């Protein structure tokens, strides 16, 4: 379905990957920890390894939460677009199949936020 | 010699006929479709514009008379308020932040409404709706002007009022009301009328103006009460126009029903999402509260809106689809919104704070099913950390909904512990949404929303820094650059109310007003 | 039954209007909020010019209602003598 319009109506999307100076957008959400009010948007090089994402990018972002230091990363469940998903830690984001504007989430079993409130 | 004959005064109906309908003519030099090129392409079928009813039958002469009276009353109060340093009578200077949000978020929309109604008034071939739209267009300009005058008063004393025009185009949370109205004004004339005239004015503005403006009065802000209620006095006419439009369109042709229903579904949701800001104003930002957001929603949407949609059911119209989702959200909306601003307080042009213990008790009482369970632990943790000098600042940019442009802060209907994620693919790219409703709106007109100017993505594309900024330079601080581009002064306009210049000034001025110093 | 309502600013101009409405609509409920009065009524609410004029002691044009009106809900039926709000169900 398209817009009802008086003449042809088609536009270039504003957020094509080439607009991001060599990066691509990746969205990341931590389940059951809504003290961080929304998932995050990161502009990242597609060559970055998944390990670097977890070990370098995420700690300053989520480290404020007392649960973050308690995460057992081996037990973490990952989801891509809501479906269970298994990342390869030492492969690049590209090799992990993460395209521009993909969304991943992680669930940390046993950790359910401040006083179990999912905050 | 002519005899002077006593003129018989025209009745309301005759006067309306003479001064509105009789001013219309059928063109002969030009074709109707050339004069009114926008009335057909949306698919709405109108057979007889004369069937339009204007229940108020207001004519232009009476319009000017009553509007002039409203203006005189309004400016008498505004002047008295300014002359008497009325701003020092508000309950608590935190309150001023609701006014900042209102005047920077809503006032620019009044101007857009002025443009919108002028445009659609021109587009309709019928004289009845044309005159009604002309009046509303003038009303909206009046609202905008009086609100700008109000801004100028507050701007003499408080931070966060100095650049509302630029903020409307640039600041992330103001892209929510801006994109809402831009969406409406770029639609066809009938959709605009259903969007703004009906869904926003009739179904939702009571929630924006009535409890909030009454709340302003309750908090001692005569200025906001004056411009708020003065604007609202035009609202009854706008609401009536909105309802009339719906009835008129539906009576004209049965094919119009599915189109109108889709617009009502879309625009009730779009408007409701904008009101997220009002929800948190009512529950968190007004120091003295008249009612909770949830109570206001129940009265003005569930009760009044329920009556409205029962009335419209004779045309086949049903309650907007989103009503069910909103029912789940009403216990959570204001809390999730204020938490978001607490997260991102460094990037706002107003102050935030943690609710006091008393206020948390009020929230527990008003939200027995949600506040203590889901939100109090957050506030208590943040309070504890702030007391230790470790105030929580979220400095990573959030994921936004492609349609409403709000950070993805909303939870699944029925499960307040899970963020609601929705996505779709369009021409090889993914798009994300906060809800089924925003997703459906996108999927119906993807070409419109792929153009969305999403503040987070624009920042990452490098479009939100002052000219000449080099984001690849050593030690580049993106937040600082973005605030400069906004013209928001870090440490003065943003961050916590506690410790702010507004707080210090208010305390000092109030002390001067009550003591000889 | 569906509720109609009308809300006015609280001031000296609206006091006689509100009194007239209350008298002409025994089923109406008056809710006072800061700076405003909201009158709810099941199904129908009538505002009569004559009742307002009686209290004001002068002629009153029902369009003067607009000056202090805050909001309303319901279908409107208006002529020179009365202003009616009604839901048709």
Short mmCIF file of C-alpha atoms in Angstrom, two decimals, chain B residues 70-497:
data_model
loop_
_atom_site.label_atom_id
_atom_site.label_comp_id
_atom_site.label_asym_id
_atom_site.label_seq_id
_atom_site.Cartn_x
_atom_site.Cartn_y
_atom_site.Cartn_z
CA UNK B 70 -11.55 37.14 25.12
CA UNK B 71 -8.34 38.94 24.24
CA UNK B 72 -9.12 41.88 26.50
CA UNK B 73 -9.78 39.58 29.42
CA UNK B 74 -6.68 37.53 28.74
CA UNK B 75 -4.26 40.43 28.47
CA UNK B 76 -5.72 42.12 31.54
CA UNK B 77 -4.75 39.02 33.50
CA UNK B 78 -1.39 38.56 31.79
CA UNK B 79 -0.50 42.20 32.53
CA UNK B 80 -1.58 41.95 36.14
CA UNK B 81 0.38 38.73 36.48
CA UNK B 82 3.54 40.33 35.11
CA UNK B 83 3.09 43.59 37.01
CA UNK B 84 2.60 41.79 40.29
CA UNK B 85 5.48 39.29 39.89
CA UNK B 86 2.85 36.60 39.80
CA UNK B 87 5.40 33.96 38.89
CA UNK B 88 6.66 34.06 42.48
CA UNK B 89 3.28 32.81 43.69
CA UNK B 90 3.63 29.37 42.16
CA UNK B 91 3.76 26.49 44.61
CA UNK B 92 7.36 25.58 43.99
CA UNK B 93 9.79 26.49 41.22
CA UNK B 94 9.85 22.88 39.98
CA UNK B 95 6.41 23.71 38.61
CA UNK B 96 7.91 26.11 36.03
CA UNK B 97 9.32 23.08 34.20
CA UNK B 98 5.82 21.96 33.21
CA UNK B 99 5.36 25.36 31.61
CA UNK B 100 8.67 24.99 29.76
CA UNK B 101 7.56 21.67 28.36
CA UNK B 102 4.12 22.98 27.44
CA UNK B 103 5.31 26.18 25.77
CA UNK B 104 8.14 24.53 23.85
CA UNK B 105 6.22 21.37 23.00
CA UNK B 106 2.70 22.58 22.30
CA UNK B 107 2.88 26.24 21.29
CA UNK B 108 4.70 25.63 18.00
CA UNK B 109 1.87 23.21 17.17
CA UNK B 110 -0.64 26.03 17.56
CA UNK B 111 1.17 27.82 14.76
CA UNK B 112 1.19 24.68 12.63
CA UNK B 113 -2.54 24.33 13.29
CA UNK B 114 -3.03 27.90 12.08
CA UNK B 115 -1.31 26.98 8.82
CA UNK B 116 -3.11 23.68 8.55
CA UNK B 117 -6.61 25.08 8.93
CA UNK B 118 -5.89 27.94 6.54
CA UNK B 119 -4.75 25.36 4.00
CA UNK B 120 -7.66 22.95 4.33
CA UNK B 121 -10.19 25.78 4.52
CA UNK B 122 -8.94 26.87 1.11
CA UNK B 123 -9.17 23.30 -0.18
CA UNK B 124 -12.88 22.69 0.60
CA UNK B 125 -15.47 23.74 -1.98
CA UNK B 126 -18.24 24.15 0.64
CA UNK B 127 -18.73 27.57 2.27
CA UNK B 128 -19.78 26.13 5.67
CA UNK B 129 -16.57 24.24 6.42
CA UNK B 130 -14.53 26.96 4.74
CA UNK B 131 -15.73 29.64 7.15
CA UNK B 132 -15.40 27.31 10.13
CA UNK B 133 -11.80 26.46 9.12
CA UNK B 134 -11.01 30.14 8.61
CA UNK B 135 -12.16 30.89 12.16
CA UNK B 136 -10.17 28.02 13.56
CA UNK B 137 -7.10 29.14 11.65
CA UNK B 138 -7.40 32.59 13.22
CA UNK B 139 -7.98 31.05 16.64
CA UNK B 140 -4.81 28.99 16.36
CA UNK B 141 -2.79 32.05 15.43
CA UNK B 142 -4.25 33.82 18.47
CA UNK B 143 -3.27 30.90 20.71
CA UNK B 144 0.23 30.91 19.33
CA UNK B 145 0.64 34.66 19.82
CA UNK B 146 -0.67 34.66 23.38
CA UNK B 147 1.59 31.74 24.24
CA UNK B 148 4.62 33.49 22.78
CA UNK B 149 3.75 36.48 24.94
CA UNK B 150 3.62 34.12 27.91
CA UNK B 151 7.04 32.72 26.96
CA UNK B 152 8.46 36.23 26.92
CA UNK B 153 7.28 36.81 30.49
CA UNK B 154 8.75 33.60 31.89
CA UNK B 155 11.91 34.07 29.86
CA UNK B 156 12.74 37.19 31.86
CA UNK B 157 13.21 35.08 34.97
CA UNK B 158 13.76 31.43 34.14
CA UNK B 159 16.02 29.29 31.99
CA UNK B 160 14.72 26.98 29.30
CA UNK B 161 12.52 29.48 27.45
CA UNK B 162 15.02 31.28 25.27
CA UNK B 163 14.88 29.46 21.95
CA UNK B 164 11.58 27.63 21.52
CA UNK B 165 11.48 28.10 17.75
CA UNK B 166 14.81 26.43 17.06
CA UNK B 167 14.14 23.70 19.62
CA UNK B 168 10.98 22.72 17.79
CA UNK B 169 13.16 21.78 14.81
CA UNK B 170 16.12 20.32 16.66
CA UNK B 171 15.55 18.92 20.15
CA UNK B 172 15.00 15.17 20.39
CA UNK B 173 11.88 15.02 22.58
CA UNK B 174 10.28 17.92 20.71
CA UNK B 175 10.55 15.93 17.49
CA UNK B 176 7.63 13.91 18.90
CA UNK B 177 5.02 16.72 18.76
CA UNK B 178 6.68 18.21 15.66
CA UNK B 179 6.57 15.00 13.64
CA UNK B 180 3.00 14.38 14.76
CA UNK B 181 1.85 17.67 13.33
CA UNK B 182 4.05 17.47 10.25
CA UNK B 183 2.43 14.12 9.53
CA UNK B 184 -1.03 15.71 9.74
CA UNK B 185 -0.26 18.80 7.72
CA UNK B 186 1.26 16.78 4.88
CA UNK B 187 -1.86 14.64 4.62
CA UNK B 188 -4.82 15.57 2.44
CA UNK B 189 -7.49 18.01 3.66
CA UNK B 190 -9.95 15.36 4.84
CA UNK B 191 -7.32 13.39 6.71
CA UNK B 192 -6.09 16.60 8.34
CA UNK B 193 -9.61 17.37 9.53
CA UNK B 194 -10.07 13.89 10.98
CA UNK B 195 -6.56 13.97 12.47
CA UNK B 196 -6.59 17.38 14.09
CA UNK B 197 -10.21 18.50 14.05
CA UNK B 198 -11.66 15.25 15.30
CA UNK B 199 -9.11 12.88 16.83
CA UNK B 200 -6.98 15.52 18.47
CA UNK B 201 -9.44 18.32 19.23
CA UNK B 202 -12.48 16.26 20.08
CA UNK B 203 -11.06 13.08 21.52
CA UNK B 204 -7.80 14.23 23.12
CA UNK B 205 -7.41 17.98 23.81
CA UNK B 206 -9.50 17.87 26.95
CA UNK B 207 -6.68 15.77 28.37
CA UNK B 208 -4.11 18.27 27.29
CA UNK B 209 -5.80 21.45 28.43
CA UNK B 210 -8.41 20.82 31.06
CA UNK B 211 -6.66 18.97 33.90
CA UNK B 212 -3.34 20.61 33.06
CA UNK B 213 -4.64 24.18 32.99
CA UNK B 214 -6.80 23.61 36.03
CA UNK B 215 -3.59 22.20 37.56
CA UNK B 216 -1.77 25.42 36.66
CA UNK B 217 -4.42 27.41 38.54
CA UNK B 218 -4.08 25.02 41.48
CA UNK B 219 -0.34 25.67 41.50
CA UNK B 220 -0.79 29.43 41.53
CA UNK B 221 0.17 30.10 37.92
CA UNK B 222 -2.34 32.70 36.81
CA UNK B 223 -0.44 33.33 33.57
CA UNK B 224 -0.77 29.78 32.30
CA UNK B 225 -4.32 29.58 33.53
CA UNK B 226 -5.15 32.71 31.54
CA UNK B 227 -3.67 31.70 28.18
CA UNK B 228 -4.67 28.09 28.70
CA UNK B 229 -8.34 28.74 29.36
CA UNK B 230 -8.50 31.49 26.78
CA UNK B 231 -7.28 29.01 24.17
CA UNK B 232 -9.65 26.43 25.55
CA UNK B 233 -12.62 28.78 25.14
CA UNK B 234 -12.16 28.38 21.36
CA UNK B 235 -11.85 24.67 21.79
CA UNK B 236 -15.56 23.99 22.17
CA UNK B 237 -16.02 25.41 18.68
CA UNK B 238 -13.10 23.37 17.34
CA UNK B 239 -14.44 20.20 18.88
CA UNK B 240 -17.82 20.83 17.36
CA UNK B 241 -16.21 21.39 13.97
CA UNK B 242 -14.32 18.11 14.35
CA UNK B 243 -17.46 16.17 15.20
CA UNK B 244 -19.39 17.86 12.41
CA UNK B 245 -16.72 16.88 9.88
CA UNK B 246 -17.01 13.22 10.80
CA UNK B 247 -20.77 13.19 10.66
CA UNK B 248 -20.84 15.10 7.38
CA UNK B 249 -18.32 12.83 5.65
CA UNK B 250 -20.05 9.68 6.85
CA UNK B 251 -23.48 10.86 5.81
CA UNK B 252 -22.27 11.70 2.31
CA UNK B 253 -21.30 8.23 1.09
CA UNK B 254 -21.01 4.76 2.61
CA UNK B 255 -17.63 4.28 0.89
CA UNK B 256 -16.19 6.89 3.23
CA UNK B 257 -16.58 4.76 6.35
CA UNK B 258 -13.49 2.50 6.10
CA UNK B 259 -11.26 5.46 5.21
CA UNK B 260 -12.51 7.52 8.12
CA UNK B 261 -12.25 4.60 10.55
CA UNK B 262 -8.64 4.03 9.55
CA UNK B 263 -7.85 7.70 10.10
CA UNK B 264 -9.53 7.65 13.50
CA UNK B 265 -7.51 4.56 14.47
CA UNK B 266 -4.30 6.18 13.27
CA UNK B 267 -4.76 9.63 14.70
CA UNK B 268 -6.15 8.69 18.07
CA UNK B 269 -3.00 6.64 18.54
CA UNK B 270 -0.65 9.31 17.15
CA UNK B 271 -2.22 11.94 19.43
CA UNK B 272 -2.20 9.66 22.44
CA UNK B 273 1.52 9.01 22.00
CA UNK B 274 2.15 12.79 22.04
CA UNK B 275 0.17 13.01 25.29
CA UNK B 276 2.81 10.83 26.96
CA UNK B 277 4.40 14.16 27.90
CA UNK B 278 1.17 15.33 29.51
CA UNK B 279 0.88 12.13 31.53
CA UNK B 280 4.19 12.78 33.24
CA UNK B 281 3.41 16.48 33.71
CA UNK B 282 0.30 15.54 35.64
CA UNK B 283 1.79 12.76 37.76
CA UNK B 284 5.32 13.98 38.34
CA UNK B 285 5.78 17.64 37.42
CA UNK B 286 2.86 19.46 39.03
CA UNK B 287 3.81 19.96 42.69
CA UNK B 288 0.09 20.07 43.61
CA UNK B 289 -2.02 17.65 41.62
CA UNK B 290 -5.67 17.87 40.72
CA UNK B 291 -5.98 14.30 39.48
CA UNK B 292 -3.74 11.54 38.18
CA UNK B 293 -3.17 10.89 34.50
CA UNK B 294 -5.03 7.63 34.89
CA UNK B 295 -8.07 9.36 36.39
CA UNK B 296 -8.03 12.01 33.68
CA UNK B 297 -7.84 9.29 31.03
CA UNK B 298 -10.78 7.47 32.57
CA UNK B 299 -12.95 10.59 32.65
CA UNK B 300 -12.00 12.24 29.39
CA UNK B 301 -11.31 9.24 27.20
CA UNK B 302 -13.04 6.18 28.59
CA UNK B 303 -16.18 7.97 29.76
CA UNK B 304 -16.55 10.87 27.32
CA UNK B 305 -14.86 9.15 24.42
CA UNK B 306 -17.01 6.09 25.13
CA UNK B 307 -20.15 8.22 24.84
CA UNK B 308 -18.87 9.78 21.63
CA UNK B 309 -18.10 6.48 19.94
CA UNK B 310 -21.42 4.98 21.04
CA UNK B 311 -23.07 7.96 19.38
CA UNK B 312 -21.06 7.48 16.20
CA UNK B 313 -21.84 3.77 16.06
CA UNK B 314 -25.01 4.66 14.13
CA UNK B 315 -22.67 5.45 11.22
CA UNK B 316 -20.74 2.21 11.67
CA UNK B 317 -17.81 3.85 13.45
CA UNK B 318 -16.29 1.85 16.32
CA UNK B 319 -13.96 2.72 19.17
CA UNK B 320 -10.36 3.25 17.94
CA UNK B 321 -8.47 -0.04 17.95
CA UNK B 322 -5.77 1.32 20.22
CA UNK B 323 -8.16 1.79 23.16
CA UNK B 324 -7.36 -1.72 24.36
CA UNK B 325 -3.58 -1.13 24.35
CA UNK B 326 -4.07 2.18 26.12
CA UNK B 327 -6.07 0.48 28.84
CA UNK B 328 -2.95 -1.55 29.67
CA UNK B 329 -0.68 1.47 29.49
CA UNK B 330 -2.57 3.84 31.74
CA UNK B 331 -0.98 2.40 34.89
CA UNK B 332 2.52 2.78 33.47
CA UNK B 333 2.74 5.62 30.99
CA UNK B 334 3.66 8.54 33.23
CA UNK B 335 6.20 6.50 35.22
CA UNK B 336 7.96 5.18 32.15
CA UNK B 337 8.05 8.67 30.63
CA UNK B 338 9.45 10.48 33.67
CA UNK B 339 12.05 7.74 34.18
CA UNK B 340 13.13 8.36 30.58
CA UNK B 341 13.64 12.07 31.19
CA UNK B 342 15.48 11.28 34.42
CA UNK B 343 17.77 9.04 32.33
CA UNK B 344 18.42 11.69 29.70
CA UNK B 345 18.25 14.86 31.79
CA UNK B 346 21.60 16.01 30.38
CA UNK B 347 20.01 16.47 26.98
CA UNK B 348 16.85 18.36 27.97
CA UNK B 349 16.02 22.06 28.18
CA UNK B 350 14.21 21.61 31.50
CA UNK B 351 15.02 20.12 34.88
CA UNK B 352 14.16 16.74 36.34
CA UNK B 353 14.00 15.41 39.90
CA UNK B 354 13.27 12.34 41.95
CA UNK B 355 9.78 12.43 43.47
CA UNK B 356 9.79 13.23 47.18
CA UNK B 357 8.67 10.62 49.69
CA UNK B 358 5.23 12.33 49.91
CA UNK B 359 4.92 12.32 46.17
CA UNK B 360 5.84 8.64 46.02
CA UNK B 361 3.08 7.95 48.52
CA UNK B 362 0.64 9.82 46.31
CA UNK B 363 1.83 7.78 43.32
CA UNK B 364 1.42 4.52 45.28
CA UNK B 365 -2.11 5.51 46.22
CA UNK B 366 -3.08 6.55 42.68
CA UNK B 367 -1.33 3.58 41.05
CA UNK B 368 -1.77 0.71 43.53
CA UNK B 369 -1.19 -1.95 40.85
CA UNK B 370 2.00 -0.58 39.39
CA UNK B 371 3.97 2.05 41.25
CA UNK B 372 5.36 0.11 44.22
CA UNK B 373 5.93 -3.02 42.22
CA UNK B 374 7.69 -1.67 39.16
CA UNK B 375 8.74 1.95 39.63
CA UNK B 376 9.42 2.72 43.29
CA UNK B 377 12.51 0.43 43.34
CA UNK B 378 13.97 2.49 40.49
CA UNK B 379 13.41 5.81 42.23
CA UNK B 380 14.72 4.54 45.56
CA UNK B 381 17.86 3.18 43.97
CA UNK B 382 18.47 6.39 42.05
CA UNK B 383 17.83 8.45 45.20
CA UNK B 384 20.30 6.36 47.17
CA UNK B 385 22.93 6.67 44.45
CA UNK B 386 22.38 10.42 44.02
CA UNK B 387 22.83 10.90 47.78
CA UNK B 388 26.22 9.20 47.42
CA UNK B 389 27.18 11.58 44.63
CA UNK B 390 26.61 8.95 41.96
CA UNK B 391 23.59 10.37 40.11
CA UNK B 392 22.55 8.17 37.18
CA UNK B 393 23.06 9.77 33.78
CA UNK B 394 22.25 7.74 30.73
CA UNK B 395 24.62 9.01 28.04
CA UNK B 396 24.06 6.43 25.30
CA UNK B 397 21.42 7.34 22.76
CA UNK B 398 18.23 5.27 22.71
CA UNK B 399 16.54 3.33 19.95
CA UNK B 400 13.53 5.25 18.62
CA UNK B 401 10.21 4.26 17.13
CA UNK B 402 10.16 5.09 13.42
CA UNK B 403 6.59 6.44 13.58
CA UNK B 404 6.10 8.32 16.85
CA UNK B 405 9.85 9.01 17.30
CA UNK B 406 9.66 8.30 21.04
CA UNK B 407 12.45 6.19 22.57
CA UNK B 408 11.36 2.55 22.74
CA UNK B 409 10.34 2.88 26.37
CA UNK B 410 6.88 1.34 26.21
CA UNK B 411 6.23 -2.16 27.48
CA UNK B 412 4.23 -5.04 26.07
CA UNK B 413 0.49 -4.68 26.57
CA UNK B 414 -0.13 -6.76 29.67
CA UNK B 415 3.53 -7.22 30.65
CA UNK B 416 5.20 -4.12 32.13
CA UNK B 417 8.52 -5.97 32.49
CA UNK B 418 9.14 -6.39 28.74
CA UNK B 419 9.89 -3.65 26.25
CA UNK B 420 7.53 -3.86 23.29
CA UNK B 421 9.56 -4.43 20.10
CA UNK B 422 7.98 -4.53 16.65
CA UNK B 423 9.75 -4.44 13.30
CA UNK B 424 9.13 -4.64 9.59
CA UNK B 425 11.23 -4.79 6.41
CA UNK B 426 10.69 -2.31 3.64
CA UNK B 427 12.81 -2.17 0.48
CA UNK B 428 15.67 -4.04 2.12
CA UNK B 429 15.84 -2.05 5.34
CA UNK B 430 14.55 -2.75 8.82
CA UNK B 431 12.24 -0.36 10.63
CA UNK B 432 11.37 -0.56 14.32
CA UNK B 433 8.30 0.41 16.29
CA UNK B 434 7.11 0.81 19.85
CA UNK B 435 3.76 -0.85 19.23
CA UNK B 436 1.50 -2.68 16.82
CA UNK B 437 -0.24 0.62 16.10
CA UNK B 438 2.88 2.55 15.10
CA UNK B 439 3.92 -0.42 12.95
CA UNK B 440 0.57 -0.55 11.20
CA UNK B 441 0.67 3.19 10.50
CA UNK B 442 4.10 2.78 8.89
CA UNK B 443 3.07 -0.25 6.86
CA UNK B 444 0.13 1.60 5.40
CA UNK B 445 2.27 4.48 4.12
CA UNK B 446 5.92 3.42 4.30
CA UNK B 447 7.10 6.03 1.79
CA UNK B 448 5.99 8.73 4.17
CA UNK B 449 7.77 7.42 7.25
CA UNK B 450 11.05 6.36 5.64
CA UNK B 451 11.70 10.11 5.50
CA UNK B 452 11.38 10.48 9.28
CA UNK B 453 14.03 12.76 10.80
CA UNK B 454 14.91 10.61 13.80
CA UNK B 455 17.03 12.68 16.20
CA UNK B 456 19.25 9.78 17.29
CA UNK B 457 20.08 8.76 13.75
CA UNK B 458 20.65 12.36 12.75
CA UNK B 459 23.13 12.81 15.57
CA UNK B 460 24.98 9.66 14.47
CA UNK B 461 24.99 10.91 10.88
CA UNK B 462 26.75 14.03 12.12
CA UNK B 463 23.95 16.45 11.27
CA UNK B 464 23.44 17.86 14.77
CA UNK B 465 26.72 19.58 15.58
CA UNK B 466 27.61 23.26 15.12
CA UNK B 467 29.14 24.06 11.74
CA UNK B 468 32.82 23.27 11.54
CA UNK B 469 32.72 20.59 14.25
CA UNK B 470 35.08 17.68 13.65
CA UNK B 471 33.58 14.55 15.24
CA UNK B 472 36.79 12.62 14.57
CA UNK B 473 38.91 15.02 16.65
CA UNK B 474 40.60 13.73 19.80
CA UNK B 475 38.37 14.05 22.88
CA UNK B 476 35.26 14.95 20.85
CA UNK B 477 32.27 15.19 23.19
CA UNK B 478 29.11 14.52 21.18
CA UNK B 479 26.71 15.55 23.96
CA UNK B 480 28.42 18.90 24.31
CA UNK B 481 28.33 19.49 20.56
CA UNK B 482 24.68 18.53 20.30
CA UNK B 483 23.72 20.87 23.16
CA UNK B 484 25.60 23.70 21.46
CA UNK B 485 23.71 23.00 18.28
CA UNK B 486 20.44 23.03 20.25
CA UNK B 487 21.45 26.28 22.00
CA UNK B 488 20.92 24.62 25.38
CA UNK B 489 23.48 25.64 27.99
CA UNK B 490 24.93 22.68 29.85
CA UNK B 491 24.70 23.05 33.63
CA UNK B 492 22.13 25.83 33.38
CA UNK B 493 19.17 24.71 31.26
CA UNK B 494 19.48 20.95 31.79
CA UNK B 495 20.18 18.48 34.66
CA UNK B 496 18.52 18.24 38.08
CA UNK B 497 16.32 20.92 39.54
#
